[in-house]
Tab-separated table of C-alpha atoms and ligand atoms in Angstrom:
chain	number	residue	atom	x	y	z
Z	347	MET	CA	-18.041	-1.543	-13.157
Z	348	SER	CA	-20.957	-0.086	-11.222
Z	349	SER	CA	-20.174	2.050	-8.215
Z	350	GLU	CA	-21.804	-0.432	-5.907
Z	351	GLN	CA	-19.544	-3.244	-7.060
Z	352	HIS	CA	-16.695	-0.877	-6.472
Z	353	LEU	CA	-17.474	-0.983	-2.751
Z	354	GLN	CA	-18.948	-4.434	-2.505
Z	355	ILE	CA	-16.542	-6.640	-0.589
Z	356	SER	CA	-17.226	-10.336	-0.517
Z	357	GLU	CA	-18.136	-11.638	2.947
Z	358	TRP	CA	-19.057	-8.110	4.069
Z	359	PRO	CA	-22.623	-6.896	4.519
Z	360	LYS	CA	-23.974	-4.653	1.782
Z	361	PRO	CA	-23.138	-0.967	2.176
Z	362	VAL	CA	-25.864	1.248	3.623
Z	363	TYR	CA	-24.968	4.213	1.422
Z	364	ASN	CA	-27.243	4.646	-1.591
Z	365	PHE	CA	-24.883	4.754	-4.565
Z	366	GLU	CA	-27.763	5.165	-6.998
Z	367	GLN	CA	-28.353	8.664	-5.677
Z	368	ASN	CA	-24.685	9.548	-5.999
Z	369	PRO	CA	-22.835	7.237	-8.373
Z	370	ILE	CA	-19.110	7.327	-7.655
Z	371	THR	CA	-16.936	8.220	-10.607
Z	372	GLU	CA	-13.208	8.799	-10.808
Z	373	ASP	CA	-13.758	12.503	-11.581
Z	374	GLY	CA	-16.207	12.813	-8.698
Z	375	PHE	CA	-13.773	11.144	-6.316
Z	376	GLN	CA	-10.983	13.517	-7.400
Z	377	LEU	CA	-13.248	16.548	-7.017
Z	378	GLY	CA	-14.230	15.440	-3.519
Z	379	ARG	CA	-10.595	14.861	-2.674
Z	380	LYS	CA	-9.671	18.381	-3.795
Z	381	LEU	CA	-12.434	19.860	-1.658
Z	382	PHE	CA	-11.469	17.721	1.335
Z	383	TYR	CA	-7.926	19.069	1.286
Z	384	ASP	CA	-8.856	22.698	0.510
Z	385	PRO	CA	-8.434	25.131	3.446
Z	386	MET	CA	-10.343	27.782	1.479
Z	387	LEU	CA	-13.512	26.081	2.684
Z	388	SER	CA	-12.983	27.640	6.130
Z	389	ARG	CA	-13.808	31.264	6.940
Z	390	ASP	CA	-10.198	32.358	7.349
Z	391	ASN	CA	-8.816	29.923	4.768
Z	392	THR	CA	-6.675	28.058	7.291
Z	393	ILE	CA	-8.478	24.788	8.030
Z	394	SER	CA	-9.369	22.001	5.656
Z	395	CYS	CA	-11.275	18.845	6.495
Z	396	ALA	CA	-7.896	17.112	6.601
Z	397	ASN	CA	-6.739	19.264	9.514
Z	398	CYS	CA	-8.965	17.225	11.804
Z	399	HIS	CA	-9.060	14.102	9.665
Z	400	LEU	CA	-5.466	13.073	8.846
Z	401	GLN	CA	-4.970	10.110	6.593
Z	402	PHE	CA	-2.110	8.373	8.405
Z	403	THR	CA	-4.146	8.229	11.607
Z	404	GLY	CA	-7.236	6.750	9.948
Z	405	PHE	CA	-8.576	10.234	9.190
Z	406	THR	CA	-8.812	11.466	12.752
Z	407	HIS	CA	-6.587	13.920	14.618
Z	408	VAL	CA	-3.979	12.772	17.092
Z	409	ASP	CA	-2.376	15.647	18.862
Z	410	HIS	CA	-5.277	16.608	21.119
Z	411	ALA	CA	-8.286	15.107	22.848
Z	412	VAL	CA	-10.955	17.252	21.196
Z	413	SER	CA	-10.856	18.848	17.757
Z	414	HIS	CA	-9.312	22.230	17.070
Z	415	GLY	CA	-10.815	24.493	14.423
Z	416	ILE	CA	-10.006	27.951	13.080
Z	417	GLU	CA	-8.202	30.414	15.370
Z	418	GLY	CA	-7.409	27.485	17.678
Z	419	ARG	CA	-11.039	27.238	18.795
Z	420	LYS	CA	-11.676	23.997	20.641
Z	421	GLY	CA	-14.594	21.718	19.957
Z	422	THR	CA	-16.127	19.388	22.499
Z	423	ARG	CA	-15.507	16.032	20.860
Z	424	ASN	CA	-12.712	13.884	19.532
Z	425	SER	CA	-12.913	13.725	15.743
Z	426	PRO	CA	-14.012	10.258	14.657
Z	427	VAL	CA	-12.148	8.206	12.058
Z	428	LEU	CA	-13.389	8.274	8.479
Z	429	ILE	CA	-13.213	4.567	7.678
Z	430	ASN	CA	-15.767	2.446	5.835
Z	431	LEU	CA	-18.401	5.185	6.120
Z	432	ALA	CA	-20.488	3.536	3.401
Z	433	TRP	CA	-21.542	0.983	6.031
Z	434	ASN	CA	-22.618	3.524	8.655
Z	435	SER	CA	-26.301	4.316	8.986
Z	436	SER	CA	-25.698	7.372	11.165
Z	437	PHE	CA	-22.852	9.760	11.853
Z	438	HIS	CA	-21.265	11.694	14.707
Z	439	TRP	CA	-20.756	10.255	18.174
Z	440	ASP	CA	-24.433	10.746	18.968
Z	441	GLY	CA	-25.826	9.773	15.553
Z	442	GLY	CA	-27.040	13.358	15.153
Z	443	VAL	CA	-26.528	13.183	11.384
Z	444	ASN	CA	-28.385	10.484	9.481
Z	445	HIS	CA	-26.977	10.860	5.980
Z	446	LEU	CA	-23.413	11.255	4.788
Z	447	ASP	CA	-24.510	13.642	2.028
Z	448	VAL	CA	-25.574	16.293	4.545
Z	449	GLN	CA	-22.805	15.723	7.086
Z	450	ALA	CA	-20.280	18.192	5.644
Z	451	ILE	CA	-22.617	21.140	6.309
Z	452	ASN	CA	-21.799	20.677	9.997
Z	453	PRO	CA	-18.027	21.236	9.959
Z	454	ILE	CA	-18.327	24.045	7.394
Z	455	GLN	CA	-20.738	25.992	9.595
Z	456	HIS	CA	-19.560	24.953	13.053
Z	457	PRO	CA	-18.066	27.997	14.841
Z	458	ALA	CA	-15.342	25.836	16.426
Z	459	GLU	CA	-14.522	24.086	13.159
Z	460	MET	CA	-14.535	25.971	9.824
Z	461	ASP	CA	-16.949	28.749	10.872
Z	462	ASN	CA	-18.022	29.508	7.323
Z	463	SER	CA	-21.365	29.723	5.534
Z	464	LEU	CA	-22.458	27.430	2.748
Z	465	SER	CA	-23.078	30.444	0.517
Z	466	ASN	CA	-19.489	31.655	1.026
Z	467	VAL	CA	-18.141	28.242	0.109
Z	468	LEU	CA	-20.362	28.054	-2.977
Z	469	GLU	CA	-19.283	31.536	-4.026
Z	470	TYR	CA	-15.628	30.544	-3.718
Z	471	VAL	CA	-16.118	27.310	-5.647
Z	472	ASN	CA	-18.191	28.964	-8.364
Z	473	ASP	CA	-15.568	31.708	-8.768
Z	474	SER	CA	-12.896	29.144	-9.531
Z	475	LYS	CA	-12.371	28.086	-13.131
Z	476	GLU	CA	-10.921	24.753	-12.062
Z	477	TYR	CA	-13.819	23.877	-9.761
Z	478	ARG	CA	-16.381	25.026	-12.335
Z	479	SER	CA	-14.932	22.737	-14.929
Z	480	ALA	CA	-14.722	19.832	-12.458
Z	481	PHE	CA	-18.354	20.305	-11.349
Z	482	PHE	CA	-19.395	20.360	-15.006
Z	483	THR	CA	-17.579	17.086	-15.684
Z	484	VAL	CA	-19.074	15.347	-12.647
Z	485	PHE	CA	-22.593	16.763	-12.387
Z	486	GLY	CA	-23.191	18.250	-15.853
Z	487	ASP	CA	-23.497	21.750	-14.396
Z	488	SER	CA	-20.588	24.119	-13.866
Z	489	ILE	CA	-22.466	25.938	-11.094
Z	490	ALA	CA	-22.072	24.055	-7.821
Z	491	THR	CA	-25.135	23.861	-5.571
Z	492	SER	CA	-25.186	22.854	-1.927
Z	493	SER	CA	-26.403	19.443	-3.030
Z	494	SER	CA	-23.671	18.834	-5.608
Z	495	LEU	CA	-21.039	20.224	-3.228
Z	496	MET	CA	-22.086	17.770	-0.515
Z	497	ARG	CA	-22.283	14.847	-2.927
Z	498	ALA	CA	-18.830	15.638	-4.308
Z	499	ILE	CA	-17.320	15.534	-0.822
Z	500	SER	CA	-19.127	12.249	-0.124
Z	501	GLN	CA	-17.650	10.693	-3.269
Z	502	PHE	CA	-14.291	11.008	-1.582
Z	503	THR	CA	-15.211	10.162	2.004
Z	504	VAL	CA	-17.352	7.172	1.074
Z	505	SER	CA	-14.391	5.756	-0.870
Z	506	LEU	CA	-12.193	5.574	2.226
Z	507	VAL	CA	-12.416	1.813	2.536
Z	508	SER	CA	-10.059	-0.158	4.739
Z	509	SER	CA	-10.263	-3.909	4.100
Z	510	ASN	CA	-6.690	-5.130	3.848
Z	511	SER	CA	-5.399	-5.377	7.399
Z	512	LYS	CA	-3.499	-8.397	8.654
Z	513	TYR	CA	-6.825	-9.549	10.091
Z	514	ASP	CA	-8.377	-9.496	6.601
Z	515	GLN	CA	-5.388	-11.306	5.138
Z	516	TYR	CA	-5.688	-13.915	7.873
Z	517	GLN	CA	-9.391	-14.345	7.110
Z	518	ARG	CA	-8.540	-14.829	3.449
Z	519	GLY	CA	-5.920	-17.438	4.345
Z	520	GLU	CA	-3.036	-15.326	3.028
Z	521	VAL	CA	-1.084	-14.979	6.274
Z	522	ASP	CA	-1.026	-16.679	9.643
Z	523	PHE	CA	-1.489	-15.105	13.065
Z	524	SER	CA	1.079	-15.528	15.816
Z	525	ASN	CA	-0.075	-17.554	18.792
Z	526	GLN	CA	-0.477	-14.343	20.735
Z	527	GLU	CA	-2.682	-12.830	18.024
Z	528	LYS	CA	-4.766	-16.005	17.957
Z	529	ARG	CA	-5.269	-15.838	21.716
Z	530	GLY	CA	-6.171	-12.157	21.360
Z	531	LEU	CA	-8.750	-12.966	18.686
Z	532	LYS	CA	-10.420	-15.492	21.015
Z	533	LEU	CA	-10.565	-12.936	23.828
Z	534	PHE	CA	-11.901	-10.329	21.435
Z	535	GLU	CA	-14.648	-12.656	20.239
Z	536	LYS	CA	-15.615	-13.346	23.829
Z	537	HIS	CA	-15.592	-9.814	25.223
Z	538	CYS	CA	-15.734	-7.220	22.451
Z	539	ASN	CA	-17.195	-8.568	19.225
Z	540	SER	CA	-20.821	-8.302	20.381
Z	541	CYS	CA	-20.481	-4.525	19.997
Z	542	HIS	CA	-17.405	-3.995	17.820
Z	543	THR	CA	-18.637	-6.620	15.399
Z	544	ALA	CA	-16.425	-8.103	12.678
Z	545	PRO	CA	-15.883	-7.523	9.812
Z	546	LEU	CA	-16.521	-3.785	10.257
Z	547	PHE	CA	-15.706	-3.845	13.986
Z	548	ASN	CA	-18.498	-1.388	14.773
Z	549	SER	CA	-22.283	-1.496	15.219
Z	550	ASN	CA	-24.782	1.007	13.943
Z	551	GLU	CA	-26.050	1.218	17.501
Z	552	TYR	CA	-25.528	3.245	20.649
Z	553	ALA	CA	-24.285	1.923	23.925
Z	554	SER	CA	-22.688	2.989	27.162
Z	555	ASN	CA	-19.407	1.295	27.927
Z	556	GLY	CA	-19.633	2.680	31.436
Z	557	LEU	CA	-17.355	5.690	31.149
Z	558	PRO	CA	-18.167	8.269	33.799
Z	559	ILE	CA	-19.449	11.520	32.321
Z	560	ASP	CA	-16.727	13.941	31.296
Z	561	THR	CA	-16.966	16.875	33.633
Z	562	ALA	CA	-15.593	19.350	31.086
Z	563	TYR	CA	-18.406	18.927	28.557
Z	564	ASN	CA	-21.160	17.003	30.369
Z	565	ASP	CA	-21.794	15.219	27.111
Z	566	LEU	CA	-24.859	12.958	27.422
Z	567	GLY	CA	-24.347	11.514	23.943
Z	568	ARG	CA	-27.374	10.018	22.217
Z	569	TYR	CA	-29.735	11.565	24.773
Z	570	GLY	CA	-28.948	14.996	23.317
Z	571	ILE	CA	-30.542	13.898	20.038
Z	572	SER	CA	-33.307	11.509	21.097
Z	573	LYS	CA	-34.238	13.111	24.471
Z	574	VAL	CA	-35.032	9.600	25.691
Z	575	GLY	CA	-33.738	9.223	29.241
Z	576	SER	CA	-32.423	5.699	28.743
Z	577	ASP	CA	-30.182	6.972	25.919
Z	578	SER	CA	-28.096	8.957	28.407
Z	579	LEU	CA	-24.346	8.445	28.105
Z	580	LYS	CA	-24.758	6.240	25.043
Z	581	PHE	CA	-22.460	6.807	22.112
Z	582	ARG	CA	-22.198	5.250	18.675
Z	583	ILE	CA	-20.179	2.059	18.786
Z	584	PRO	CA	-17.121	3.043	16.759
Z	585	THR	CA	-15.077	0.900	14.418
Z	586	LEU	CA	-11.817	-0.502	15.756
Z	587	ARG	CA	-10.180	-0.742	12.353
Z	588	ASN	CA	-6.733	0.900	12.430
Z	589	ILE	CA	-7.246	1.493	16.162
Z	590	GLU	CA	-3.497	1.278	16.826
Z	591	HIS	CA	-3.117	4.616	15.040
Z	592	THR	CA	-6.293	6.530	15.871
Z	593	TYR	CA	-5.538	7.719	19.401
Z	594	PRO	CA	-6.672	9.460	21.525
Z	595	TYR	CA	-9.685	7.271	22.230
Z	596	MET	CA	-13.388	7.722	23.103
Z	597	HIS	CA	-15.716	10.607	22.221
Z	598	ASP	CA	-13.728	12.991	24.404
Z	599	GLY	CA	-10.289	11.548	23.701
Z	600	ARG	CA	-9.766	10.697	27.379
Z	601	PHE	CA	-7.417	7.746	26.763
Z	602	LYS	CA	-4.131	8.243	24.983
Z	603	LYS	CA	-3.020	4.633	24.755
Z	604	LEU	CA	-4.647	1.408	23.686
Z	605	ARG	CA	-3.191	-0.135	26.816
Z	606	GLU	CA	-5.244	2.310	28.904
Z	607	VAL	CA	-8.425	1.410	27.029
Z	608	VAL	CA	-7.978	-2.312	27.522
Z	609	GLN	CA	-7.056	-1.766	31.152
Z	610	TYR	CA	-10.211	0.306	31.525
Z	611	TYR	CA	-12.447	-2.497	30.205
Z	612	ALA	CA	-10.594	-5.129	32.242
Z	613	GLU	CA	-10.032	-3.418	35.562
Z	614	GLU	CA	-11.669	-0.039	35.928
Z	615	LEU	CA	-15.099	-0.352	34.371
Z	616	ASP	CA	-17.774	0.151	37.027
Z	617	ARG	CA	-20.198	-2.754	36.488
Z	618	GLU	CA	-22.867	-0.770	38.362
Z	619	ALA	CA	-22.504	2.348	36.227
Z	620	PRO	CA	-25.847	3.883	35.241
Z	621	TYR	CA	-26.911	3.073	31.638
Z	622	LEU	CA	-24.098	0.532	31.268
Z	623	SER	CA	-24.844	-1.995	28.517
Z	624	GLU	CA	-25.947	-5.440	29.689
Z	625	LYS	CA	-23.137	-6.847	27.574
Z	626	LEU	CA	-20.537	-5.359	29.891
Z	627	LYS	CA	-22.078	-6.216	33.246
Z	628	THR	CA	-20.020	-9.334	33.885
Z	629	GLU	CA	-16.432	-8.879	34.865
Z	630	MET	CA	-13.912	-9.850	32.179
Z	631	LYS	CA	-11.109	-11.282	34.297
Z	632	LEU	CA	-8.300	-10.375	31.935
Z	633	SER	CA	-4.807	-10.897	33.332
Z	634	ASP	CA	-1.920	-8.706	32.245
Z	635	ASN	CA	-0.999	-11.303	29.668
Z	636	HIS	CA	-4.564	-11.507	28.390
Z	637	GLN	CA	-4.565	-7.759	27.997
Z	638	LYS	CA	-1.362	-7.941	25.979
Z	639	ASP	CA	-2.852	-10.661	23.787
Z	640	LEU	CA	-5.919	-8.529	23.167
Z	641	ILE	CA	-3.774	-5.551	22.173
Z	642	ALA	CA	-1.741	-7.754	19.831
Z	643	PHE	CA	-4.997	-8.740	18.141
Z	644	LEU	CA	-6.203	-5.128	17.919
Z	645	CYS	CA	-2.971	-4.265	16.124
Z	646	THR	CA	-3.832	-6.764	13.384
Z	647	LEU	CA	-6.584	-4.337	12.391
Z	648	THR	CA	-3.972	-1.910	11.080
Z	649	ASP	CA	-4.150	-1.537	7.311
Z	650	ARG	CA	-1.075	0.199	5.938
Z	651	SER	CA	-2.338	-0.014	2.385
Z	652	PHE	CA	-5.152	2.252	3.585
Z	653	LEU	CA	-3.218	4.633	5.851
Z	654	TYR	CA	-0.548	5.224	3.215
Z	655	ASN	CA	-2.599	4.882	0.045
Z	656	ARG	CA	-1.508	7.875	-2.035
Z	657	ARG	CA	-4.887	7.959	-3.698
Z	658	PHE	CA	-6.385	9.186	-0.430
Z	659	GLY	CA	-3.652	11.716	0.269
Z	660	PHE	CA	-3.170	15.359	-0.575
Z	661	PRO	CA	-4.011	15.856	-4.263
Z	662	ASN	CA	-1.122	16.739	-6.586
U	189	LIG	C1	-12.136	21.333	13.548
U	189	LIG	C2	-12.087	19.919	13.300
U	189	LIG	C3	-12.914	19.346	12.159
U	189	LIG	C4	-12.945	19.756	10.857
U	189	LIG	C5	-12.249	20.960	10.218
U	189	LIG	C6	-13.788	18.815	10.165
U	189	LIG	N1	-14.231	17.849	11.031
U	189	LIG	FE1	-15.303	16.210	10.547
U	189	LIG	N2	-15.600	15.838	12.508
U	189	LIG	C7	-15.018	16.525	13.554
U	189	LIG	C8	-15.635	16.116	14.798
U	189	LIG	C9	-15.276	16.637	16.187
U	189	LIG	C10	-16.624	15.175	14.462
U	189	LIG	C11	-17.586	14.492	15.420
U	189	LIG	C12	-18.733	15.439	15.682
U	189	LIG	C13	-19.709	14.943	16.713
U	189	LIG	O1	-19.696	13.765	17.074
U	189	LIG	O2	-20.504	15.766	17.175
U	189	LIG	C14	-16.550	15.003	13.008
U	189	LIG	C15	-17.320	14.088	12.289
U	189	LIG	C16	-17.207	13.874	10.922
U	189	LIG	C17	-17.862	12.822	10.167
U	189	LIG	C18	-18.727	11.717	10.737
U	189	LIG	C19	-17.915	10.469	10.922
U	189	LIG	C20	-18.629	9.430	11.728
U	189	LIG	O3	-18.339	8.250	11.570
U	189	LIG	O4	-19.464	9.788	12.564
U	189	LIG	C21	-17.543	13.001	8.848
U	189	LIG	C22	-17.992	12.156	7.671
U	189	LIG	C23	-16.702	14.180	8.779
U	189	LIG	N3	-16.495	14.665	10.051
U	189	LIG	C24	-16.217	14.721	7.607
U	189	LIG	C25	-15.664	15.999	7.540
U	189	LIG	C26	-15.508	16.760	6.309
U	189	LIG	C27	-15.923	16.293	4.929
U	189	LIG	C28	-14.939	17.956	6.659
U	189	LIG	C29	-14.632	19.151	5.772
U	189	LIG	C30	-15.757	19.722	5.047
U	189	LIG	C31	-14.715	17.912	8.104
U	189	LIG	N4	-15.187	16.717	8.602
U	189	LIG	C32	-14.090	18.906	8.825
U	189	LIG	C33	-14.013	17.447	13.433
U	189	LIG	C34	-13.743	18.157	12.257
U	190	LIG	C1	-21.577	-2.701	25.027
U	190	LIG	C2	-20.842	-2.529	23.813
U	190	LIG	C3	-19.328	-2.535	23.866
U	190	LIG	C4	-18.485	-3.593	24.209
U	190	LIG	C5	-18.871	-4.995	24.641
U	190	LIG	C6	-17.146	-3.091	24.023
U	190	LIG	N1	-17.176	-1.799	23.592
U	190	LIG	FE1	-15.571	-0.666	23.077
U	190	LIG	N2	-16.804	0.953	22.789
U	190	LIG	C7	-18.162	0.951	22.930
U	190	LIG	C8	-18.656	2.303	22.820
U	190	LIG	C9	-20.110	2.749	22.910
U	190	LIG	C10	-17.527	3.117	22.605
U	190	LIG	C11	-17.513	4.647	22.496
U	190	LIG	C12	-17.648	5.230	23.896
U	190	LIG	C13	-17.369	6.699	24.015
U	190	LIG	O1	-16.753	7.287	23.143
U	190	LIG	O2	-17.769	7.284	25.016
U	190	LIG	C14	-16.380	2.223	22.591
U	190	LIG	C15	-15.083	2.648	22.364
U	190	LIG	C16	-13.990	1.798	22.275
U	190	LIG	C17	-12.672	2.218	21.862
U	190	LIG	C18	-12.266	3.613	21.433
U	190	LIG	C19	-12.537	3.801	19.958
U	190	LIG	C20	-12.212	5.174	19.423
U	190	LIG	O3	-12.176	5.327	18.205
U	190	LIG	O4	-12.037	6.101	20.206
U	190	LIG	C21	-11.876	1.105	21.908
U	190	LIG	C22	-10.410	1.029	21.558
U	190	LIG	C23	-12.705	0.009	22.363
U	190	LIG	N3	-13.974	0.453	22.561
U	190	LIG	C24	-12.253	-1.279	22.539
U	190	LIG	C25	-13.029	-2.296	23.075
U	190	LIG	C26	-12.500	-3.576	23.473
U	190	LIG	C27	-11.054	-4.008	23.337
U	190	LIG	C28	-13.545	-4.292	23.968
U	190	LIG	C29	-13.509	-5.667	24.600
U	190	LIG	C30	-12.635	-5.789	25.739
U	190	LIG	C31	-14.723	-3.457	23.866
U	190	LIG	N4	-14.370	-2.259	23.330
U	190	LIG	C32	-16.009	-3.841	24.242
U	190	LIG	C33	-18.954	-0.160	23.143
U	190	LIG	C34	-18.491	-1.406	23.508
């Protein structure tokens, strides 16, 4: 079985990730998993990737709006979910990272995340008999380099595929939706799917959904990377898979409940907001019951076989 088949899901678009440059193997996946859950990667050995990316919440954090790193240092953004990353063509809320295989440098070096240096991490890994032997098995060289370290981590993160929610089962004709879920699906297709597009429920694009700028961070989103004025306040359109469990919501975690998000789109969104996407300029007219229907549909995107898959959990 080639690695690409391993992630090829019928009816889904082809993954963006180039598996030829980093063929996924079982040993590589297990090595990446070990690294992902290893707090020794942080400067004071307290924070692993999993501290901010917890499996049972779709690999994001839940207890605070923005991420917390070593020594309780606060970041400026909500940690995104790690779901179906093989289909993403850019990463971070502003798309500031364009390849998964370089992404992990950011949290390792970020002062408010792991605050370490790549050379420290490599020294630690290359001092460990277990890691040396694992790197030899996977990459044919017992000495880890920054490139093999990054690719090992990607072998794990790119394997975090969620494709077995109730929605997927419904699409495959295995289960039925309740009438409420069916009504919610219709509303979703009308108002949300143009951006949060099935089957991945994201877009590899940036948009403003009209949120007023957060006064704590003054985060201008995509503009910070592109420096193009019209990109102000645009953020990557995130996936809604497992959304029931990935609160708080938005780049700054400003909403704690799905109900608040739906209410925002239905009632609070300022249709005159600067940079607002054309797609959101017409009012949605969603009654309380419509909003409930929509939420019922969003909950069909929960995939317990993903959130509780032991294969993705803490290694034994
Ligand atoms: C202190 C919290 C924290 C830690 C530790 C952390 N991350 Fe993250 N992660 C974040 C935040 C916050 C972002 C979003 C950054 C942004 O948008 O600027 C992010 C983004 C990502 C993304 C991009 C996802 C996407 O769809 O855009 C990946 C992949 C990722 N992290 C993997 C990792 C890995 C691998 C590690 C360990 C080496 C790690 N993270 C450690 C908080 C953290
Ligand atoms: C114009 C494109 C667009 C449309 C249409 C749209 N959204 Fe969004 N959505 C976004 C963007 C962009 C974000 C991220 C904004 C941010 O973080 O500042 C987002 C974020 C979200 C989030 C938070 C995700 C997370 O992980 O934090 C939810 C939930 C959501 N949208 C639900 C909906 C629903 C429900 C609808 C339909 C009523 C909808 N969206 C319509 C673009 C859109």
